[in-house]
PDB file of C-alpha atoms in Angstrom:
ATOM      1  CA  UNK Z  24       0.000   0.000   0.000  1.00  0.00           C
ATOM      2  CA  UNK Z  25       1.285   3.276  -0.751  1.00  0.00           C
ATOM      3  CA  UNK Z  26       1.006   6.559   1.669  1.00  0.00           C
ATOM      4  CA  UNK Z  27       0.672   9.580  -0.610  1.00  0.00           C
ATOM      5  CA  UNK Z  28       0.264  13.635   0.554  1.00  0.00           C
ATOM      6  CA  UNK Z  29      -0.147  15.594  -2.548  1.00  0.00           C
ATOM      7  CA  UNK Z  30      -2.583  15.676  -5.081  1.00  0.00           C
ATOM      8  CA  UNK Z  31      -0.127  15.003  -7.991  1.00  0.00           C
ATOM      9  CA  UNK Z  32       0.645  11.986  -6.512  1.00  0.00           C
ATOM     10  CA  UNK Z  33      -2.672  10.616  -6.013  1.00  0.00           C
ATOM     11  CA  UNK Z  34      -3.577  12.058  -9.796  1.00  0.00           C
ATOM     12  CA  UNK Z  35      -0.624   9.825 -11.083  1.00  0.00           C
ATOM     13  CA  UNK Z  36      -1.414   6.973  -9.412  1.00  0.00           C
ATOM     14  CA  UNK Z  37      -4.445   7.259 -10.628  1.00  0.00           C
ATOM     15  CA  UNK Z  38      -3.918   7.608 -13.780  1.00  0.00           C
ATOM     16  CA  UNK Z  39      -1.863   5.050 -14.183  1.00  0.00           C
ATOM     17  CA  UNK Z  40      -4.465   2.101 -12.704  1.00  0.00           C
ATOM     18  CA  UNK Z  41      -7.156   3.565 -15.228  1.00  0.00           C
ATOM     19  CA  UNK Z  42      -5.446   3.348 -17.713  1.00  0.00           C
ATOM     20  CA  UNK Z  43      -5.166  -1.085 -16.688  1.00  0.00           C
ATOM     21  CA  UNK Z  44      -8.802  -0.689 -16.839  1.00  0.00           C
ATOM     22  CA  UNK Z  45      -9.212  -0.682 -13.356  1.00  0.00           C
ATOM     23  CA  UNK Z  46     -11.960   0.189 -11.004  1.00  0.00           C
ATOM     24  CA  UNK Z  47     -11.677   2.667  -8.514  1.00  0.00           C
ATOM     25  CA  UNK Z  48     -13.063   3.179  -5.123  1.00  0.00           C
ATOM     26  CA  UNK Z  49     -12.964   5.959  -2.981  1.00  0.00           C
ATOM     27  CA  UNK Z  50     -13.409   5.594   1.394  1.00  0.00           C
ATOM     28  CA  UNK Z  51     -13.134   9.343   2.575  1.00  0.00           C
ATOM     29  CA  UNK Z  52     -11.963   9.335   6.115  1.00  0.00           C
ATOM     30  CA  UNK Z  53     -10.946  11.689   9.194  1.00  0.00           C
ATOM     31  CA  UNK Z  54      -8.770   9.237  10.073  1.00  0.00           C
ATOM     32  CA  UNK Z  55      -8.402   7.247  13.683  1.00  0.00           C
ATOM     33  CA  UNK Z  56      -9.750   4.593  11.612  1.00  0.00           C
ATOM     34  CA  UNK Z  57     -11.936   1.745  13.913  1.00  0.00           C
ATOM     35  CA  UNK Z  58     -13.523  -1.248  12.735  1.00  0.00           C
ATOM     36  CA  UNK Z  59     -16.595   0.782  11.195  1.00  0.00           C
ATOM     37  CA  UNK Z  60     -13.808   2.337   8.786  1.00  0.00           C
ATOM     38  CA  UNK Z  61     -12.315  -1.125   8.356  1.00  0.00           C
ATOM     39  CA  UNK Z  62     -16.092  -2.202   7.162  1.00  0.00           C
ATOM     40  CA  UNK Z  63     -15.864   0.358   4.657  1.00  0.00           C
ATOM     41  CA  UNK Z  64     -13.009  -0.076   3.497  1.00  0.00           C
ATOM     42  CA  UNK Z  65     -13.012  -4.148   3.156  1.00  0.00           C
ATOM     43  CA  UNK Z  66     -16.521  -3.777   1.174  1.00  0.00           C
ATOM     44  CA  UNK Z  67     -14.581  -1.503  -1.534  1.00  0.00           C
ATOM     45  CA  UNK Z  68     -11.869  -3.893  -1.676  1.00  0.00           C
ATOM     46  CA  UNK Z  69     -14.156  -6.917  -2.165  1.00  0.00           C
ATOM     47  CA  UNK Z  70     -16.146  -4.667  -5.288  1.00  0.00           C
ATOM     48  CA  UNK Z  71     -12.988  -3.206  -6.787  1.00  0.00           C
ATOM     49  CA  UNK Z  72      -9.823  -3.012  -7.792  1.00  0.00           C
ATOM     50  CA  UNK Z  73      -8.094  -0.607  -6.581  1.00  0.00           C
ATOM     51  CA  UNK Z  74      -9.101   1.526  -3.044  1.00  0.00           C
ATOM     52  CA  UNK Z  75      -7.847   4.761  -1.822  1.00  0.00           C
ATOM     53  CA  UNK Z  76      -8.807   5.786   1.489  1.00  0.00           C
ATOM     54  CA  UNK Z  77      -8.516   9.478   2.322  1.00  0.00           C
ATOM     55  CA  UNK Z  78      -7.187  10.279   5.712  1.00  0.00           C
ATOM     56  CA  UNK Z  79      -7.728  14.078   6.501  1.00  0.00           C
ATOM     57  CA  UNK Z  80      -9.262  16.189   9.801  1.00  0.00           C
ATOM     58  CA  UNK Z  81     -11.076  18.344   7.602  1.00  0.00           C
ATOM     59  CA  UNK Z  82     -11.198  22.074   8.870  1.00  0.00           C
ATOM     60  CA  UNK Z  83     -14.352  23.859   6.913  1.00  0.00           C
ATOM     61  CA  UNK Z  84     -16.525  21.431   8.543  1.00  0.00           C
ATOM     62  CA  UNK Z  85     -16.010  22.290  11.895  1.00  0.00           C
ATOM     63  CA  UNK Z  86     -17.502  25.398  13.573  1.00  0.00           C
ATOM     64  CA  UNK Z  87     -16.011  27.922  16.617  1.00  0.00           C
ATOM     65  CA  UNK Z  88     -15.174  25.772  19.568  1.00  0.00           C
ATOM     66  CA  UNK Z  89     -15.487  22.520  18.089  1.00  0.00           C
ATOM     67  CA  UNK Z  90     -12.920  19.880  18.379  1.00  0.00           C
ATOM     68  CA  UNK Z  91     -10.781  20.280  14.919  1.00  0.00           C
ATOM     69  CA  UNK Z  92      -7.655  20.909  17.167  1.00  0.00           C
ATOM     70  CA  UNK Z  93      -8.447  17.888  19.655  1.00  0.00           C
ATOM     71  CA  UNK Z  94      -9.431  15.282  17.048  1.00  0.00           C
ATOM     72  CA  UNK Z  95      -7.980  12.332  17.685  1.00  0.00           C
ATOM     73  CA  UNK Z  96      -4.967  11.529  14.909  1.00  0.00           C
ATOM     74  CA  UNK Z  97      -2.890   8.536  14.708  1.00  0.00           C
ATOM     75  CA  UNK Z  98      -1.458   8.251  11.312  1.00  0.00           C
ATOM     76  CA  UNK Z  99       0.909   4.896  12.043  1.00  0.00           C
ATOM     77  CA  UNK Z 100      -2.424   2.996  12.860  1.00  0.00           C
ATOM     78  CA  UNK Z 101      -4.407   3.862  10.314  1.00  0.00           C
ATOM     79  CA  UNK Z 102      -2.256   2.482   7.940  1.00  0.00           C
ATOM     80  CA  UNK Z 103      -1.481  -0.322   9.844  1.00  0.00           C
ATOM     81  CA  UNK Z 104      -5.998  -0.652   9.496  1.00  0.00           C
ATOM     82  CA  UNK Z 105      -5.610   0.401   5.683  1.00  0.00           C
ATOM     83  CA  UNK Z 106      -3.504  -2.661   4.825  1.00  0.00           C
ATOM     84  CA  UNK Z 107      -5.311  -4.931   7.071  1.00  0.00           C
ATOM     85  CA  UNK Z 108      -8.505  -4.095   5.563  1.00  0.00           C
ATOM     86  CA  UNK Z 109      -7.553  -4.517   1.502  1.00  0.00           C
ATOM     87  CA  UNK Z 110      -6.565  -0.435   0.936  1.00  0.00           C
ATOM     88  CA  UNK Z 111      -4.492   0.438  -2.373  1.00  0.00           C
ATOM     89  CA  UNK Z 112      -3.659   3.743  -1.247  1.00  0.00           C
ATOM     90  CA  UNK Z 113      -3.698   6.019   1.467  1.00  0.00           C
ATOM     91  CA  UNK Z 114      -3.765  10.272   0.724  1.00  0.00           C
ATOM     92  CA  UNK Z 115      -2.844  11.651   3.609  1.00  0.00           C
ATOM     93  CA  UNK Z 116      -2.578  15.763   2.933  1.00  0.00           C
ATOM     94  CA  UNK Z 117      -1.979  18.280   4.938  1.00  0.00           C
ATOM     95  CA  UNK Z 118      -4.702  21.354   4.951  1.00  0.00           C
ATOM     96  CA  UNK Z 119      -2.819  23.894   2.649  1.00  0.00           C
ATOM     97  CA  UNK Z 120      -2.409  20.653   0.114  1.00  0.00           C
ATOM     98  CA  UNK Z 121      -6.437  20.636   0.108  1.00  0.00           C
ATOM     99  CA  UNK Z 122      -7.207  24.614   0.163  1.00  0.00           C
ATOM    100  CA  UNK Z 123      -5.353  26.818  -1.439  1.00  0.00           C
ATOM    101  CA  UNK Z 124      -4.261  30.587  -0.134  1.00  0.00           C
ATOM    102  CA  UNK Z 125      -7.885  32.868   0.228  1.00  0.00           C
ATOM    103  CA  UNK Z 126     -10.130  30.067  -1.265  1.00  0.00           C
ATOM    104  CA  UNK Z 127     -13.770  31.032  -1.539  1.00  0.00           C
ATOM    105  CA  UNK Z 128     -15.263  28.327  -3.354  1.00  0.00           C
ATOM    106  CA  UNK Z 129     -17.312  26.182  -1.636  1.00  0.00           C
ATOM    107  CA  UNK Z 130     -19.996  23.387  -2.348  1.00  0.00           C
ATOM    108  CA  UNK Z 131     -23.335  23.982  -0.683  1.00  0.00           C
ATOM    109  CA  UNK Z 132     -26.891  21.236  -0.443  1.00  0.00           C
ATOM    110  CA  UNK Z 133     -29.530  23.298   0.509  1.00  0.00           C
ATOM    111  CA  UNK Z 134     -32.894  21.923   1.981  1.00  0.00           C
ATOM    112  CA  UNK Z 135     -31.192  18.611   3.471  1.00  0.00           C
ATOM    113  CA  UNK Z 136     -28.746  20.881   5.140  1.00  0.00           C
ATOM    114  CA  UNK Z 137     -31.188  22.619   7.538  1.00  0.00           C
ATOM    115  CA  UNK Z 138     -32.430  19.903   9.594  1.00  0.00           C
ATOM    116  CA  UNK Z 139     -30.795  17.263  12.002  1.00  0.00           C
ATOM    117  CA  UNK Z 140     -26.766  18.532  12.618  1.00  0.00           C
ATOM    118  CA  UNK Z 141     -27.529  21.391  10.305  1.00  0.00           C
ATOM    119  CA  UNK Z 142     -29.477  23.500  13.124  1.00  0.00           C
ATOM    120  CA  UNK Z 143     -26.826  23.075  15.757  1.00  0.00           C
ATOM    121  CA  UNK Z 144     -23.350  22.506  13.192  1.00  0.00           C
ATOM    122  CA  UNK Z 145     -24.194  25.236  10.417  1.00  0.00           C
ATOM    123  CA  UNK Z 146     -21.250  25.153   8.305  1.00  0.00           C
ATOM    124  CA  UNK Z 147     -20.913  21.507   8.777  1.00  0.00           C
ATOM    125  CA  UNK Z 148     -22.213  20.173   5.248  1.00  0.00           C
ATOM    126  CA  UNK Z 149     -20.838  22.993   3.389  1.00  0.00           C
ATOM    127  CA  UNK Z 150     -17.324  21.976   4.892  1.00  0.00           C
ATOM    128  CA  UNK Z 151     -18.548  17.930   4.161  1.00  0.00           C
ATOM    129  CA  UNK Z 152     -19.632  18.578   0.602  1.00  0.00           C
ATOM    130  CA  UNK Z 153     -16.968  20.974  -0.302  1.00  0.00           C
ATOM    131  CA  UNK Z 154     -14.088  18.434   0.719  1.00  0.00           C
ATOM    132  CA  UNK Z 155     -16.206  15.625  -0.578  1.00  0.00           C
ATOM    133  CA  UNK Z 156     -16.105  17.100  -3.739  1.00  0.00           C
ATOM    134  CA  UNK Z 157     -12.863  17.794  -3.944  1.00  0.00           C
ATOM    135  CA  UNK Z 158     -11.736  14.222  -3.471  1.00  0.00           C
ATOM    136  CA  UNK Z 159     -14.121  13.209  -6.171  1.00  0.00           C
ATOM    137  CA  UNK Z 160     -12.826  15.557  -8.637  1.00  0.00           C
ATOM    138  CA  UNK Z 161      -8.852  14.621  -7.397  1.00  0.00           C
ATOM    139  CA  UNK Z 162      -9.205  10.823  -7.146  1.00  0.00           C
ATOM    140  CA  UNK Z 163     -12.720  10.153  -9.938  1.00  0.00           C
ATOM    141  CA  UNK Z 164     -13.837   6.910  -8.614  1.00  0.00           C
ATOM    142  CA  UNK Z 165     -16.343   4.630  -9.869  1.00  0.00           C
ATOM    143  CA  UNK Z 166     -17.566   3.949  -6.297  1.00  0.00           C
ATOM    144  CA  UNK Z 167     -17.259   5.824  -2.786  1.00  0.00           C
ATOM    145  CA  UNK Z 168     -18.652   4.368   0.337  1.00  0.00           C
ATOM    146  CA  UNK Z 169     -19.912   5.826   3.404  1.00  0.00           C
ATOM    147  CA  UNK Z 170     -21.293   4.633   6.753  1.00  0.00           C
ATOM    148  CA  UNK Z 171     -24.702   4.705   7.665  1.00  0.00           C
ATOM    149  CA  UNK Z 172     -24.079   6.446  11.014  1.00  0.00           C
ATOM    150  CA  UNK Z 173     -23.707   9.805   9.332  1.00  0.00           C
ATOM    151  CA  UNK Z 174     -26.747   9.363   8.087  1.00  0.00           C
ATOM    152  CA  UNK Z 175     -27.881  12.362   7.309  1.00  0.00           C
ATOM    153  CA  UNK Z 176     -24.620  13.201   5.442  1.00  0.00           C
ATOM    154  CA  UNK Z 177     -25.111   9.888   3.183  1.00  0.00           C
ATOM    155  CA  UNK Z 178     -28.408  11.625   1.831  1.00  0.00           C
ATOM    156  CA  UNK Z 179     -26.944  15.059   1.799  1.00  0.00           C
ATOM    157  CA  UNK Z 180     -23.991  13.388  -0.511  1.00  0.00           C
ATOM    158  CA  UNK Z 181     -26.252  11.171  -2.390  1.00  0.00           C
ATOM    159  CA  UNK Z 182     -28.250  14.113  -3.369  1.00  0.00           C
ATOM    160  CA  UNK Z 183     -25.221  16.262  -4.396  1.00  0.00           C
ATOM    161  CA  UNK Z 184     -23.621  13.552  -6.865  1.00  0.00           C
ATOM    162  CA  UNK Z 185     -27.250  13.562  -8.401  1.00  0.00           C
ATOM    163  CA  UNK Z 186     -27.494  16.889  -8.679  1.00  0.00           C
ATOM    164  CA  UNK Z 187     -23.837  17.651  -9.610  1.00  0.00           C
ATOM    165  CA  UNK Z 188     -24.073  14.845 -12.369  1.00  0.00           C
ATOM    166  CA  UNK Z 189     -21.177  13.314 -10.588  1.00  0.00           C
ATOM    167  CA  UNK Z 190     -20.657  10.117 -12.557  1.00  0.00           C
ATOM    168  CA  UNK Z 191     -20.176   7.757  -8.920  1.00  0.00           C
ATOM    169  CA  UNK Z 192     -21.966   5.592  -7.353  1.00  0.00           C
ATOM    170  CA  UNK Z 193     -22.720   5.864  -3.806  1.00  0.00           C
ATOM    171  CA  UNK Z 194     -22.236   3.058  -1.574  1.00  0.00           C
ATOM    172  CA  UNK Z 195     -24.137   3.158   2.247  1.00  0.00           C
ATOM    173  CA  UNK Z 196     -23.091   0.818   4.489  1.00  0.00           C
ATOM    174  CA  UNK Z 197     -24.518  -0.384   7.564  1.00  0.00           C
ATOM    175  CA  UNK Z 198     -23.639   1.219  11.422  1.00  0.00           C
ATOM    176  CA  UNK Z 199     -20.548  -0.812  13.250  1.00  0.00           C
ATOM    177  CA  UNK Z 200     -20.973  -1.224  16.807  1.00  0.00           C
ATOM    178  CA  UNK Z 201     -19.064  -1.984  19.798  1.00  0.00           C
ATOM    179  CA  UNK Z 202     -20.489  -5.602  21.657  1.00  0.00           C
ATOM    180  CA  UNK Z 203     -22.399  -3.137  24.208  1.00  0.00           C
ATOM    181  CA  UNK Z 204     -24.235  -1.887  21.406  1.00  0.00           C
ATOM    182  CA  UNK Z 205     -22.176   1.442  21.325  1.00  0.00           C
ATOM    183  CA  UNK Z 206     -21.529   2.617  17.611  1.00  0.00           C
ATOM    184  CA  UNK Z 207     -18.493   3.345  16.877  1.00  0.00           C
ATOM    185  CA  UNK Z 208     -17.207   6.217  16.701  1.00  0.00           C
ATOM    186  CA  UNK Z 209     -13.719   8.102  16.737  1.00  0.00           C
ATOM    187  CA  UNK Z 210     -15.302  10.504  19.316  1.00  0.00           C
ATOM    188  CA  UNK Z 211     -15.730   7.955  22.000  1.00  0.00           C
ATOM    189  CA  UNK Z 212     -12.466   8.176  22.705  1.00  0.00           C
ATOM    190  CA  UNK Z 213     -13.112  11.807  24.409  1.00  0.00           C
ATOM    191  CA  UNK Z 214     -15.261   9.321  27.192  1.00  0.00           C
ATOM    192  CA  UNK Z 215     -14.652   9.260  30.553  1.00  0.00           C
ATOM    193  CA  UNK Z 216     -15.612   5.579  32.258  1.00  0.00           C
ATOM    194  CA  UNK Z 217     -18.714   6.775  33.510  1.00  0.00           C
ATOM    195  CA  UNK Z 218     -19.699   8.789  30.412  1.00  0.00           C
ATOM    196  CA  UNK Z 219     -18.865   5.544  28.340  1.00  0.00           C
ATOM    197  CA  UNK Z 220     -21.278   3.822  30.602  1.00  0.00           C
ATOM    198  CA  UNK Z 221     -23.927   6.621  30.023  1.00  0.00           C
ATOM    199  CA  UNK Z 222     -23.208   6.759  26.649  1.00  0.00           C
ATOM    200  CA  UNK Z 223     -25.059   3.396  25.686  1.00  0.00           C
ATOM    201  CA  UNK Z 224     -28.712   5.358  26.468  1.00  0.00           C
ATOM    202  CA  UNK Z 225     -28.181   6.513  22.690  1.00  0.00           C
ATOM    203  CA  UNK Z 226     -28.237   2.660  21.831  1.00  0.00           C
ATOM    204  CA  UNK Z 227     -30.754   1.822  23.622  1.00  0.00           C
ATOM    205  CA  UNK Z 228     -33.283   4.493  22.217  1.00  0.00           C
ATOM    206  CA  UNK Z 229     -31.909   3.523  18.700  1.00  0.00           C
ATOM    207  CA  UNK Z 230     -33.138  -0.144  19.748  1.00  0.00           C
ATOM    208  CA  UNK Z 231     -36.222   0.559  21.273  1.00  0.00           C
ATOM    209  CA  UNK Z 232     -37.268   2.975  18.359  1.00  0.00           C
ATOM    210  CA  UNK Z 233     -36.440   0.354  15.633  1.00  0.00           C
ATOM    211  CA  UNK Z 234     -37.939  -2.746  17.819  1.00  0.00           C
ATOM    212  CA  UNK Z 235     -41.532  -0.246  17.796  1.00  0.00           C
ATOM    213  CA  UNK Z 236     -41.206   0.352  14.206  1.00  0.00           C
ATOM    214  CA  UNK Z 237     -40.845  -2.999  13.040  1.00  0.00           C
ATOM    215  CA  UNK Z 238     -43.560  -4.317  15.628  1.00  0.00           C
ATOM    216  CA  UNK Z 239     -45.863  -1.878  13.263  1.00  0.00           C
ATOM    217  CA  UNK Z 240     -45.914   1.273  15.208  1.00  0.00           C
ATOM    218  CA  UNK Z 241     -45.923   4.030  12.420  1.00  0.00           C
ATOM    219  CA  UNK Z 242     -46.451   7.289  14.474  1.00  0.00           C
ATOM    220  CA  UNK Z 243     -43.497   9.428  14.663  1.00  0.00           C
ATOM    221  CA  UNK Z 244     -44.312  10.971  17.680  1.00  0.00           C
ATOM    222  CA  UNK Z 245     -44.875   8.033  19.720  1.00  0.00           C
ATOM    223  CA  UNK Z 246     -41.737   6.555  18.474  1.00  0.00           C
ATOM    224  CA  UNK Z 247     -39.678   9.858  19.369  1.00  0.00           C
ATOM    225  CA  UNK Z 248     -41.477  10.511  22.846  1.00  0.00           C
ATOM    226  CA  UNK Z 249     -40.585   6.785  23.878  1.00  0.00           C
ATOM    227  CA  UNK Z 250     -36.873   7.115  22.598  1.00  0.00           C
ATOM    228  CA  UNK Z 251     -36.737  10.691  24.311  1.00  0.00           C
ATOM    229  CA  UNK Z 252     -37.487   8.939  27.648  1.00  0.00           C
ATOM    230  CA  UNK Z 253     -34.818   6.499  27.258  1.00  0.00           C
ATOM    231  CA  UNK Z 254     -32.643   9.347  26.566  1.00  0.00           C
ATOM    232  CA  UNK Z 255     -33.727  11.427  29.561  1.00  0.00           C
ATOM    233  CA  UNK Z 256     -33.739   9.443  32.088  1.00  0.00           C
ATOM    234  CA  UNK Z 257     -29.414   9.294  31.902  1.00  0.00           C
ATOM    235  CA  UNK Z 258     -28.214  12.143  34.323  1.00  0.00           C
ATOM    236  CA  UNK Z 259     -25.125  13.089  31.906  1.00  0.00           C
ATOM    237  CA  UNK Z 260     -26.953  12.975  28.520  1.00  0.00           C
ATOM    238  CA  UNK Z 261     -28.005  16.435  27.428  1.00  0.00           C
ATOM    239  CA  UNK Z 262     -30.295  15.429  23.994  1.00  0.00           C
ATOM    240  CA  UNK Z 263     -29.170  18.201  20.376  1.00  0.00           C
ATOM    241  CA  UNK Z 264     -32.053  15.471  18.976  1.00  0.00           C
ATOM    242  CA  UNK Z 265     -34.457  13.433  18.205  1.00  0.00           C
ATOM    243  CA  UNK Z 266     -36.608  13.244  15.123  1.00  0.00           C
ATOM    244  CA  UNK Z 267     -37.941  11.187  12.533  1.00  0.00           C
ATOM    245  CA  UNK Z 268     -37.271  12.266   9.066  1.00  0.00           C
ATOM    246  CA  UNK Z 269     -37.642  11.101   5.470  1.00  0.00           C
ATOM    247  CA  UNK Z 270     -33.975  10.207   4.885  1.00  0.00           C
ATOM    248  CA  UNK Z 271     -34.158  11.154   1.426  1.00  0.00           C
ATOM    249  CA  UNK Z 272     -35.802  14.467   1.871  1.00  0.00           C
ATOM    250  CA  UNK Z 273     -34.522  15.279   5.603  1.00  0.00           C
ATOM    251  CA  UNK Z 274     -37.574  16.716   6.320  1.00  0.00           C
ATOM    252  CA  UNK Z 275     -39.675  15.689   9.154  1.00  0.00           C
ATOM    253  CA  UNK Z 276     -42.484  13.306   9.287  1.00  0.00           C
ATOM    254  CA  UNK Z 277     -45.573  12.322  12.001  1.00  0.00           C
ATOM    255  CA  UNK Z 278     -46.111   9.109   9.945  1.00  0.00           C
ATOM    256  CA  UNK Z 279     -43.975   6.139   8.835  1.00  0.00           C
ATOM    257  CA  UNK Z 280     -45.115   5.928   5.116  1.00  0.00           C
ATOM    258  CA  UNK Z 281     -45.499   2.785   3.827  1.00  0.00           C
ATOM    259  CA  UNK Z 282     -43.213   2.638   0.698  1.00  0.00           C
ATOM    260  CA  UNK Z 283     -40.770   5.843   2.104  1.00  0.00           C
ATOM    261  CA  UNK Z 284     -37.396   5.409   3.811  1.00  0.00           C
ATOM    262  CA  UNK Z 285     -38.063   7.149   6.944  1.00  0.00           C
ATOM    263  CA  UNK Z 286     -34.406   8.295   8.806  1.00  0.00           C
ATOM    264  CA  UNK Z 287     -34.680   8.513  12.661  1.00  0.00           C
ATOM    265  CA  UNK Z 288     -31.462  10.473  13.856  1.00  0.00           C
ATOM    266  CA  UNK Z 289     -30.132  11.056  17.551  1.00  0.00           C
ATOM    267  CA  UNK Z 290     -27.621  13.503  18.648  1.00  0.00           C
ATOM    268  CA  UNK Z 291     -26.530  13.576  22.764  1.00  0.00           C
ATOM    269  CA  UNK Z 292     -23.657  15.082  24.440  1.00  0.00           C
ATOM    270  CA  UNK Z 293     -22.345  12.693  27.070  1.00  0.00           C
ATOM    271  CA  UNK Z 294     -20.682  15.617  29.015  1.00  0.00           C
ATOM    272  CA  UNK Z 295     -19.058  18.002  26.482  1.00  0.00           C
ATOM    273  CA  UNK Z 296     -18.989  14.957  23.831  1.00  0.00           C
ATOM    274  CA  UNK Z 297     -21.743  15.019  21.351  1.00  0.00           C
ATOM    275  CA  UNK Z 298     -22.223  11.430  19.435  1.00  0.00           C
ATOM    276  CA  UNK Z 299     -25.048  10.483  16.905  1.00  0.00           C
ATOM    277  CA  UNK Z 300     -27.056   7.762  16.427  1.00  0.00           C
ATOM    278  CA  UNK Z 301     -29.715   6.442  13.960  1.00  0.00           C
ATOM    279  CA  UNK Z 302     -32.109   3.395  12.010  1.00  0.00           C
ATOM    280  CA  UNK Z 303     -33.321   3.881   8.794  1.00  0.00           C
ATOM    281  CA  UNK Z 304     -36.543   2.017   8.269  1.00  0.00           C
ATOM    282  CA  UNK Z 305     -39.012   0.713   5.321  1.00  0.00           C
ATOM    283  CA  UNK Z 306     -42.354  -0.537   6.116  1.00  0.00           C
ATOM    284  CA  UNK Z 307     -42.377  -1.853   2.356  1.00  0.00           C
ATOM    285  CA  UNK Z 308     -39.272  -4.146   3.538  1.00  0.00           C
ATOM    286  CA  UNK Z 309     -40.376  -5.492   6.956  1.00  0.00           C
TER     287      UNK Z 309
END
């Protein structure tokens, strides 16, 4: 596996494996890979030929006094993950490689944006989409492949390649989670014992909101409230959310529509750490 920083470098490489005819996957990444990453990144290997993963702490897409400085970063094992999992390459850039001196170009979804992380992380998806984008135009692969527990940014990118005319197919893959029923996440990390402990009320609303909706419960409300409770009733969880959406609209819903993918999304800080959860669910498949 080769470790690359520069965008020539990764355009070369490139270049060179097209022209063998093969296909290319992309796995964008802010690094601290875990086993969710790994996922990822052994699906693309398993579908094509040749995988770059992107390893970068992207700095648009974090707002004033969130934790771009503190993000956890550990270069040596994420390769050591990379190779394990089936990577080609690894781009690992520093920020002036990705943005340029003054840039003011930026890549914005609008609608899909405004719900969900978008009311309390603003300039998140502009930050998401713009580096997204850049990484499709600098590596052009046939696939890329995300994780379902950024849920709402899977739709948000889905809905940009189709109406960018991106030519890329968008790969969701399911949530990883740790035995307790945790989902990973590189933020867990930031947990204290106790707030790990307290952290597993997001996992248990995420259960008992799926368990309802596939025993045929279909109102949103009663679904939320019940999850809410769950939530609530852990002294260090302070709820951002909880709402059912249509994932492919992100706009809220009171019913669970029979052939519509309805997206219900959770965001709690445990302490100062704020981690997401979510289900996606089709009545048409259950």
């Amino acid at each position: 596996m080769n470790v690359v920083s520069t965008i020539c470098e990764v355009r070369k490489i490139i270049a060179q494996q097209k022209a063998q005819g093969k296909t290319i996957a992309l796995v964008p990444t802010m690094g601290f890979l875990h086993e969710g990453h790994e996922s990822l990144i052994k699906r693309a290997s398993a579908e094509n030929d040749f995988v770059v993963v992107s390893d970068f702490v992207n700095p648009t897409q974090f707002g004033v006094g969130e934790d771009l400085e503190s993000y956890p970063r550990d270069l040596e094992r994420d390769c050591a993950c990379c190779e394990r999992a089936g990577a080609s390459l690894l781009f690992n850039p520093k920020p002036e490689e990705m943005y340029l001196p003054h840039a003011c170009s930026y890549v914005s979804v609008e609608g899909l944006t405004q719900e969900l992380c978008g009311l309390s992380r603003p300039i998140h998806f502009r930050g998401v989409c713009t580096i997204v984008s850049k990484l499709f135009n600098i590596v052009q692969p046939n696939r890329a492949y995300f994780g379902q527990k950024d849920a709402q940014q899977l739709s948000v990118i889905k809905r940009m390649v189709k109406d960018l005319n991106f030519d890329i197919k968008i790969i969701g893959c399911p949530i990883i989670r740790e035995a307790d029923g945790l989902a990973k996440s590189s933020r867990n990390t930031y947990l204290s014992p106790d707030e790990r402990k307290a952290a597993l009320c997001l996992s248990k609303a995420i259960f008992a909101g799926q368990d309802m909706a596939q025993r045929g419960i279909r109102n949103a409300q009663e679904i939320v409230g019940t999850m809410r409770n769950i939530i609530e009733a852990e002294p260090l969880a302070r709820i951002d959310y909880v709402k059912m959406v249509d994932f492919d609209t992100i706009t809220k819903i009171t019913e669970i529509e029979q052939d519509k993918t309805a997206l219900c999304a959770i965001a709690v800080y445990i302490g100062k750490t704020r981690l997401i959860d979510n289900f996606i669910f089709r009545a048409s498949d259950n």
